[in-house]
Amino acid sequence: MSTTLPSGSVVELGPRVREYDGGRVLVGGAPPRLVRLGAGALPLLKNRRIRLDGPSSVRFADRLVALGMAHPVAAELPPFDVSRLTVVVPVRDRAPELDRLLAGIGDRTPVIVVDDGSRDPGAVARVAARHGAHLVALDTNRGPAAARNSGLRQVRTPYVAFVDSDVVLGPDALLMLLRHFHDPRLALAAPRILGLDTSGRWAARYEAARSSLDLGPDPALVHPRSRVSWVPSACLVARVDALGQGFDDGLRVGEDVDLVWRLAAEGQRVRYDPSVTVRHDHRTRVTAWLARKAYYGSGAHELAVRHGSAIAPAVLTPWAAAVAAALLAQRRWSVLVAAAVLATVYRGYARDVTAGSARPQRLAVSLTGLGLAATAEQTAALLLRHWWPLSAAGCLVSRRVRRAVLLAAVVDGLLEHRRTAPDLDPVRFVLARRLDDLAYGAGLWAGAVRGRSPRCLLPDVRRRVR
């Protein structure tokens, strides 16, 4: 099925898609790949945009959208009628936050509030009544997945928005996300989630720049092998008939990841659009903040049971694993071995792109460099986040491990500080980032131990697909 976006719509290349040979070669997408443009396609791409004004541009845009290389521009899509959307709000207590959210939604959109076993159900009921929302009260606390599903069963419109009570919606945020549903294969769309409290204590300022819910400034087609592999359920818009039974009631953490991956496995599309933003009231007390990070990590085991290697903490090619292992060994031969492997990779890329590139050597160097950078990033994440208990044990007995961990901790933190430009000095930012990693990794390992399986800890090593 094609996207069949309306005539006059615009799709735009993602910011991470690189152009070579005067725009005749594109590199990027999800997962990354190289695309050569024919003579008929090249004139259709102007200033990294394609306007759908004929059969050729529609086919070209559809192909790039399917590859995750281009994304529809929401502002260029026709609006949807707000009456086709129902908002479902799961809540447990938090009556003031619920009041703030419902006031922002207004009275043009039907709202269903699901009270998930509040300690003071009367307060929630009064807020819902004041705003004219339909209330579904659960006798016991069943978790956010079950609460959302209870609301979903009451929805009578073709589209539904799931919005948590601690979210503050931006102007027309839900309506802008609705525009993406002109794509008939789209099942779900999500905005960028930013922090509500961006000043004050250091944890709030760190979360404002590097929250687990903030998936960054670049749009993405969401699936397990994409740069954005999931979207948080704090704010989602979905096509009702695509959701089936909805979230997995048995999951109290990771239910959003599970839903996204099930939809992707069915061939449906999930889109992340950071041009649409909402605000979230993050946990900023240090103990609550660390506990939430550990809680997120603890869900990886159940996701591994359901989705296998999709939850892998790193995805490496054999050559990338060999380069990482050689450099981590820190022996006299390490640099020579890594250089030999990279030279072999370069020759393979140069051979592959010779026929379609005017400057194959330059393109091969760039592809090899991009692969090396991705390898370094994933290796640092393994050392500092997913495998830190092993790294800590190694630091006790090996000077080489101590050097590798220290270098990774400092360089990763400073690069991330430069990328995110937080309102926090580099020292405290790096320390906060390492605490983030320690907490998540602790939850990850606790889940693996409870589940008696290391599956969620194992990287996925797979051959490069030519």
XYZ file of C-alpha atoms in Angstrom:
466
model
C 0.000 0.000 0.000
C 1.382 3.446 -0.845
C 1.301 6.409 1.481
C -1.332 8.124 -0.752
C -0.682 11.417 1.019
C -2.858 14.246 -0.315
C -1.786 16.127 -3.408
C 0.336 19.108 -2.480
C 1.771 17.422 0.625
C 5.487 17.675 1.321
C 7.983 15.125 2.599
C 11.432 16.157 3.775
C 14.701 14.252 4.114
C 15.631 13.523 7.708
C 18.411 15.684 9.193
C 20.707 12.642 9.443
C 20.356 11.713 5.778
C 23.554 12.652 3.936
C 23.780 13.641 0.292
C 26.744 12.747 -1.930
C 27.659 13.269 -5.584
C 25.550 16.383 -5.916
C 22.515 14.746 -4.350
C 22.582 11.652 -6.576
C 23.444 9.377 -3.631
C 21.614 9.407 -0.276
C 22.833 7.647 2.877
C 20.606 7.251 5.907
C 17.247 5.818 6.886
C 16.157 3.180 9.354
C 18.142 0.976 9.279
C 20.834 2.990 7.426
C 21.305 2.275 3.741
C 22.592 3.795 0.510
C 20.163 4.896 -2.218
C 21.146 5.982 -5.733
C 18.753 8.406 -7.445
C 17.960 8.018 -11.120
C 17.807 10.859 -13.601
C 14.038 11.111 -13.209
C 14.101 11.306 -9.408
C 16.840 13.889 -8.928
C 14.839 16.953 -10.121
C 11.990 16.037 -7.766
C 14.194 16.589 -4.700
C 14.526 20.330 -4.131
C 16.147 21.729 -0.985
C 15.794 18.264 0.583
C 12.022 18.316 0.021
C 9.643 16.554 -2.353
C 6.247 18.057 -3.118
C 3.650 15.453 -4.116
C 2.284 16.950 -7.322
C 2.269 13.987 -9.702
C 2.627 10.189 -9.988
C 6.443 10.303 -10.133
C 6.815 12.446 -7.024
C 4.269 10.272 -5.174
C 6.201 7.072 -5.958
C 9.537 8.681 -5.079
C 8.245 10.110 -1.788
C 6.564 6.820 -0.893
C 9.827 4.937 -1.347
C 11.865 7.330 0.805
C 9.169 7.415 3.508
C 9.085 3.604 3.615
C 12.877 3.549 4.055
C 12.740 6.056 6.908
C 14.802 8.538 4.880
C 12.047 11.130 4.457
C 9.136 12.198 6.637
C 5.844 13.996 5.979
C 5.803 17.647 7.056
C 2.753 17.916 9.327
C 2.262 21.623 8.709
C 1.821 20.903 4.976
C -0.878 18.244 5.539
C -4.607 19.087 5.637
C -6.183 19.332 9.108
C -8.472 16.704 10.630
C -11.823 17.329 12.257
C -11.307 17.313 16.035
C -14.610 15.440 16.519
C -12.930 12.295 15.119
C -10.642 12.092 18.165
C -11.251 10.905 21.731
C -8.718 11.482 24.511
C -8.144 8.735 27.109
C -6.459 9.803 30.351
C -5.330 7.116 32.825
C -4.876 8.563 36.291
C -4.231 7.478 39.855
C -4.811 10.357 42.247
C -2.989 13.450 40.856
C -6.257 15.437 40.803
C -4.504 18.847 40.367
C -2.467 17.546 37.422
C -5.605 16.063 35.884
C -7.395 19.387 36.253
C -4.521 21.166 34.470
C -4.546 18.660 31.606
C -8.318 18.697 31.058
C -8.347 22.494 31.062
C -5.792 22.401 28.245
C -7.801 19.924 26.168
C -10.930 22.078 26.230
C -14.513 21.019 25.528
C -14.338 20.329 21.762
C -12.837 16.846 22.189
C -14.488 13.914 24.011
C -12.441 12.833 27.026
C -12.511 9.556 28.962
C -10.809 9.595 32.375
C -9.876 6.169 33.755
C -9.363 6.180 37.529
C -6.872 3.377 38.142
C -7.695 2.684 41.789
C -7.077 6.129 43.296
C -6.727 6.446 47.052
C -9.076 9.451 46.839
C -11.435 8.612 43.960
C -13.773 11.446 44.923
C -11.192 14.087 44.001
C -10.655 12.546 40.557
C -14.425 12.229 40.003
C -15.008 15.884 40.845
C -12.329 17.067 38.397
C -13.714 14.829 35.629
C -17.271 16.083 36.241
C -16.180 19.717 36.236
C -14.690 19.326 32.765
C -17.491 17.142 31.369
C -15.260 14.081 30.968
C -16.658 10.546 31.025
C -15.293 8.686 34.072
C -14.387 4.997 34.143
C -13.510 3.945 37.708
C -11.511 0.754 38.327
C -11.948 -0.889 41.729
C -8.267 -1.762 42.076
C -4.997 -0.478 40.678
C -4.378 -2.542 37.532
C -1.550 -0.549 35.991
C -1.365 1.985 33.165
C -1.713 -0.567 30.344
C -4.951 -1.991 31.727
C -6.263 1.502 32.483
C -5.651 2.669 28.916
C -7.318 -0.446 27.541
C -10.373 0.166 29.742
C -10.672 3.618 28.214
C -10.011 2.316 24.699
C -13.020 0.002 24.941
C -15.241 3.074 25.478
C -13.942 4.975 22.437
C -16.401 5.466 19.556
C -14.289 7.674 17.285
C -11.804 6.430 14.638
C -8.831 7.975 16.470
C -7.741 7.972 20.102
C -5.141 9.941 22.040
C -3.597 8.463 25.184
C -2.360 11.272 27.422
C -1.024 10.837 30.954
C -2.280 13.168 33.645
C 1.186 14.673 34.263
C 1.418 15.923 30.654
C 0.783 19.514 29.586
C -0.376 19.681 25.981
C 0.921 22.322 23.612
C -1.462 24.321 21.395
C -3.046 22.018 18.814
C -0.511 19.269 19.562
C -3.003 16.443 19.154
C -4.515 17.956 16.017
C -1.090 18.296 14.395
C -0.355 14.630 15.134
C -3.734 13.701 13.615
C -2.634 15.149 10.286
C -0.149 12.302 9.870
C -3.043 9.850 9.568
C -3.534 10.835 5.948
C -0.996 8.003 5.573
C -3.290 4.926 5.577
C -0.499 2.657 6.882
C 0.117 4.804 9.938
C -1.067 3.234 13.189
C 0.411 5.583 15.755
C 2.071 9.005 16.007
C 3.914 10.573 18.933
C 5.258 14.055 19.753
C 8.497 15.123 21.372
C 8.157 15.166 25.173
C 10.036 17.947 26.941
C 10.364 18.686 30.643
C 7.954 21.006 32.399
C 10.425 22.134 35.065
C 13.556 23.370 33.288
C 15.144 25.280 36.161
C 15.936 24.761 39.808
C 17.647 21.586 41.005
C 20.316 19.943 38.893
C 18.243 16.816 38.232
C 15.493 18.942 36.651
C 18.003 20.679 34.398
C 19.544 17.354 33.392
C 16.114 15.908 32.601
C 15.266 19.005 30.566
C 18.178 18.107 28.280
C 18.393 14.318 28.528
C 15.095 12.868 29.699
C 14.353 9.219 28.927
C 11.079 10.414 27.371
C 12.728 12.971 25.082
C 13.678 11.103 21.913
C 15.466 14.019 20.308
C 14.975 16.686 17.640
C 14.961 14.461 14.543
C 11.806 12.864 13.056
C 11.812 9.103 12.638
C 9.954 6.064 11.409
C 9.780 3.995 14.583
C 10.637 0.286 14.725
C 13.180 -1.918 16.546
C 16.087 -1.205 14.164
C 15.468 2.522 13.878
C 17.417 5.263 15.644
C 14.116 5.915 17.478
C 13.036 2.388 18.331
C 10.042 3.199 20.564
C 7.843 6.093 21.702
C 6.568 6.680 25.258
C 2.897 6.177 26.052
C 2.763 9.456 27.995
C 1.300 11.008 24.837
C 0.251 9.079 21.726
C -2.334 9.391 18.966
C -3.461 6.144 17.325
C -5.841 4.751 14.749
C -8.356 2.746 16.813
C -8.860 -0.082 14.325
C -5.075 -0.633 14.165
C -4.686 -1.210 17.905
C -6.577 -4.487 18.223
C -6.728 -5.302 21.930
C -4.385 -2.405 22.700
C -1.658 -2.571 25.303
C -0.557 -5.770 27.039
C -2.345 -5.754 30.418
C 0.372 -7.973 31.862
C 3.067 -5.308 31.509
C 3.433 -2.514 34.037
C 6.615 -1.207 32.414
C 7.597 -1.329 28.758
C 3.998 -1.633 27.574
C 4.579 1.207 25.098
C 7.659 -0.481 23.615
C 5.743 -3.743 23.289
C 2.839 -2.049 21.480
C 5.110 -0.238 19.028
C 7.040 -3.392 18.179
C 3.868 -5.435 17.687
C 2.511 -2.812 15.302
C 5.813 -2.723 13.404
C 5.830 -6.526 13.143
C 2.367 -6.316 11.552
C 3.733 -3.971 8.864
C 2.091 -0.864 10.275
C 3.862 2.437 10.625
C 4.645 4.367 13.785
C 5.874 7.941 13.434
C 7.792 10.235 15.785
C 7.326 13.932 14.983
C 9.426 16.277 17.155
C 7.948 19.363 15.480
C 4.989 18.694 17.804
C 5.915 19.104 21.466
C 4.238 18.522 24.826
C 5.540 18.979 28.361
C 5.883 16.333 31.061
C 6.217 16.789 34.804
C 9.411 14.749 35.264
C 10.485 13.302 38.583
C 13.298 15.555 39.787
C 13.856 14.482 43.402
C 17.049 12.466 43.179
C 15.714 9.304 44.820
C 12.524 9.293 42.732
C 14.518 10.109 39.597
C 16.944 7.218 40.107
C 14.117 4.835 41.005
C 12.298 5.709 37.761
C 15.441 5.056 35.697
C 15.893 1.655 37.353
C 12.212 0.892 36.796
C 12.586 1.534 33.066
C 15.550 -0.829 32.926
C 13.697 -3.585 34.752
C 11.247 -4.005 31.869
C 13.855 -5.211 29.367
C 13.629 -8.876 30.395
C 9.902 -9.157 29.624
C 10.468 -7.411 26.311
C 13.231 -9.909 25.491
C 10.799 -12.758 26.214
C 8.263 -11.252 23.809
C 10.508 -9.773 21.123
C 13.857 -11.553 21.305
C 16.888 -9.714 19.944
C 14.885 -6.537 19.256
C 15.771 -5.485 22.821
C 19.507 -6.070 22.295
C 21.559 -3.290 23.944
C 23.772 -3.016 20.842
C 23.565 -4.096 17.198
C 27.019 -4.699 15.734
C 28.421 -6.149 12.547
C 31.250 -8.681 12.947
C 33.797 -6.099 11.803
C 32.497 -3.553 14.320
C 32.733 -6.105 17.123
C 36.289 -6.981 16.030
C 37.388 -3.319 16.021
C 35.825 -2.702 19.441
C 37.438 -5.820 20.924
C 40.855 -4.944 19.483
C 40.834 -1.382 20.814
C 39.508 -2.408 24.227
C 42.353 -4.923 24.525
C 44.839 -1.992 24.523
C 47.739 -4.119 23.328
C 50.621 -3.165 21.037
C 48.810 -4.816 18.160
C 45.409 -3.253 18.879
C 45.651 -0.232 16.580
C 47.171 -2.301 13.770
C 44.406 -4.902 13.964
C 41.683 -2.243 14.092
C 43.269 -0.418 11.140
C 43.477 -3.642 9.115
C 39.817 -4.417 9.760
C 38.764 -0.873 8.832
C 40.852 -1.022 5.652
C 39.049 -4.222 4.677
C 35.689 -2.594 5.367
C 36.679 0.443 3.320
C 37.633 -1.726 0.346
C 34.294 -3.527 0.573
C 32.358 -0.263 0.599
C 34.441 1.137 -2.285
C 33.726 -1.982 -4.341
C 29.998 -1.784 -3.609
C 29.566 1.887 -4.553
C 31.921 2.113 -7.545
C 29.191 1.654 -10.145
C 26.885 4.345 -8.778
C 29.193 7.052 -7.457
C 31.424 9.583 -9.160
C 33.741 9.574 -6.124
C 33.515 6.080 -4.630
C 36.634 6.464 -2.459
C 35.264 9.539 -0.698
C 31.915 7.848 -0.163
C 33.571 4.674 1.155
C 35.650 6.699 3.631
C 32.502 8.445 4.870
C 30.579 5.177 5.267
C 33.465 3.580 7.149
C 33.730 6.611 9.425
C 30.013 6.577 10.161
C 30.221 2.886 11.045
C 33.207 3.485 13.320
C 31.428 6.337 15.116
C 28.347 4.160 15.677
C 30.561 1.368 16.997
C 32.263 3.705 19.464
C 28.913 5.040 20.689
C 27.449 1.580 21.236
C 30.597 0.235 22.877
C 30.614 3.138 25.340
C 26.945 2.461 26.147
C 27.727 -1.184 26.860
C 30.617 -0.302 29.170
C 28.831 2.453 31.062
C 25.137 1.534 31.003
C 24.137 -1.989 30.048
C 27.186 -3.881 31.302
C 28.420 -1.584 34.047
C 28.434 -4.336 36.717
C 30.948 -6.222 34.556
C 32.901 -3.017 33.929
C 32.987 -2.288 37.666
C 34.282 -5.781 38.401
C 36.903 -5.407 35.685
C 38.039 -2.071 37.123
C 38.930 -3.825 40.381
C 41.474 -6.084 38.719
C 42.585 -4.445 35.452
C 44.264 -1.144 34.736
C 43.258 -1.426 31.078
C 39.577 -1.712 31.993
C 39.899 1.287 34.306
C 41.441 3.327 31.465
C 38.734 2.299 28.995
C 35.879 3.046 31.401
C 37.298 6.405 32.475
C 37.918 7.510 28.897
C 34.439 6.397 27.794
C 32.762 8.053 30.795
C 34.408 11.429 30.230
C 34.323 11.571 26.423
C 30.720 10.316 26.184
C 29.564 12.808 28.807
C 31.311 15.792 27.214
C 30.090 14.940 23.717
C 26.522 14.604 25.003
C 26.873 17.907 26.888
C 27.940 19.585 23.667
C 25.114 17.974 21.690
C 22.291 18.805 24.118
C 23.596 22.185 25.393
C 21.965 21.825 28.845
C 21.574 24.536 31.456
C 24.074 22.618 33.576
C 27.854 22.778 33.827
C 29.829 19.905 32.236
C 30.941 18.359 35.540
C 27.461 17.983 37.004
C 26.053 16.944 33.630
C 28.613 14.148 33.247
C 27.979 12.979 36.819
C 24.208 13.017 36.247
C 24.617 11.057 33.013
C 26.675 8.415 34.784
C 24.084 8.167 37.588
C 21.411 7.769 34.909
C 23.407 4.879 33.412
C 24.037 3.238 36.780
C 20.368 3.331 37.744
C 19.114 2.021 34.400
C 21.753 -0.696 34.318
C 20.894 -1.772 37.863
C 17.255 -2.201 36.863
C 18.287 -4.015 33.688
C 20.397 -6.563 35.576
C 17.789 -6.951 38.334
C 15.200 -7.850 35.700
C 17.574 -10.331 34.050
C 18.333 -11.979 37.397
C 14.659 -12.235 38.326
C 13.869 -13.672 34.907
C 16.881 -16.035 35.079
C 17.910 -15.113 31.558
C 20.721 -12.938 30.147
C 18.869 -12.410 26.876
C 18.200 -8.715 27.429
C 21.939 -8.174 28.030
C 23.241 -9.781 24.840
C 24.226 -7.681 21.799
C 22.968 -8.616 18.372
C 25.866 -9.307 16.004
C 24.747 -9.581 12.402
C 26.342 -9.367 8.980
C 26.052 -6.211 6.903
C 23.383 -6.552 4.229
C 24.745 -5.441 0.872
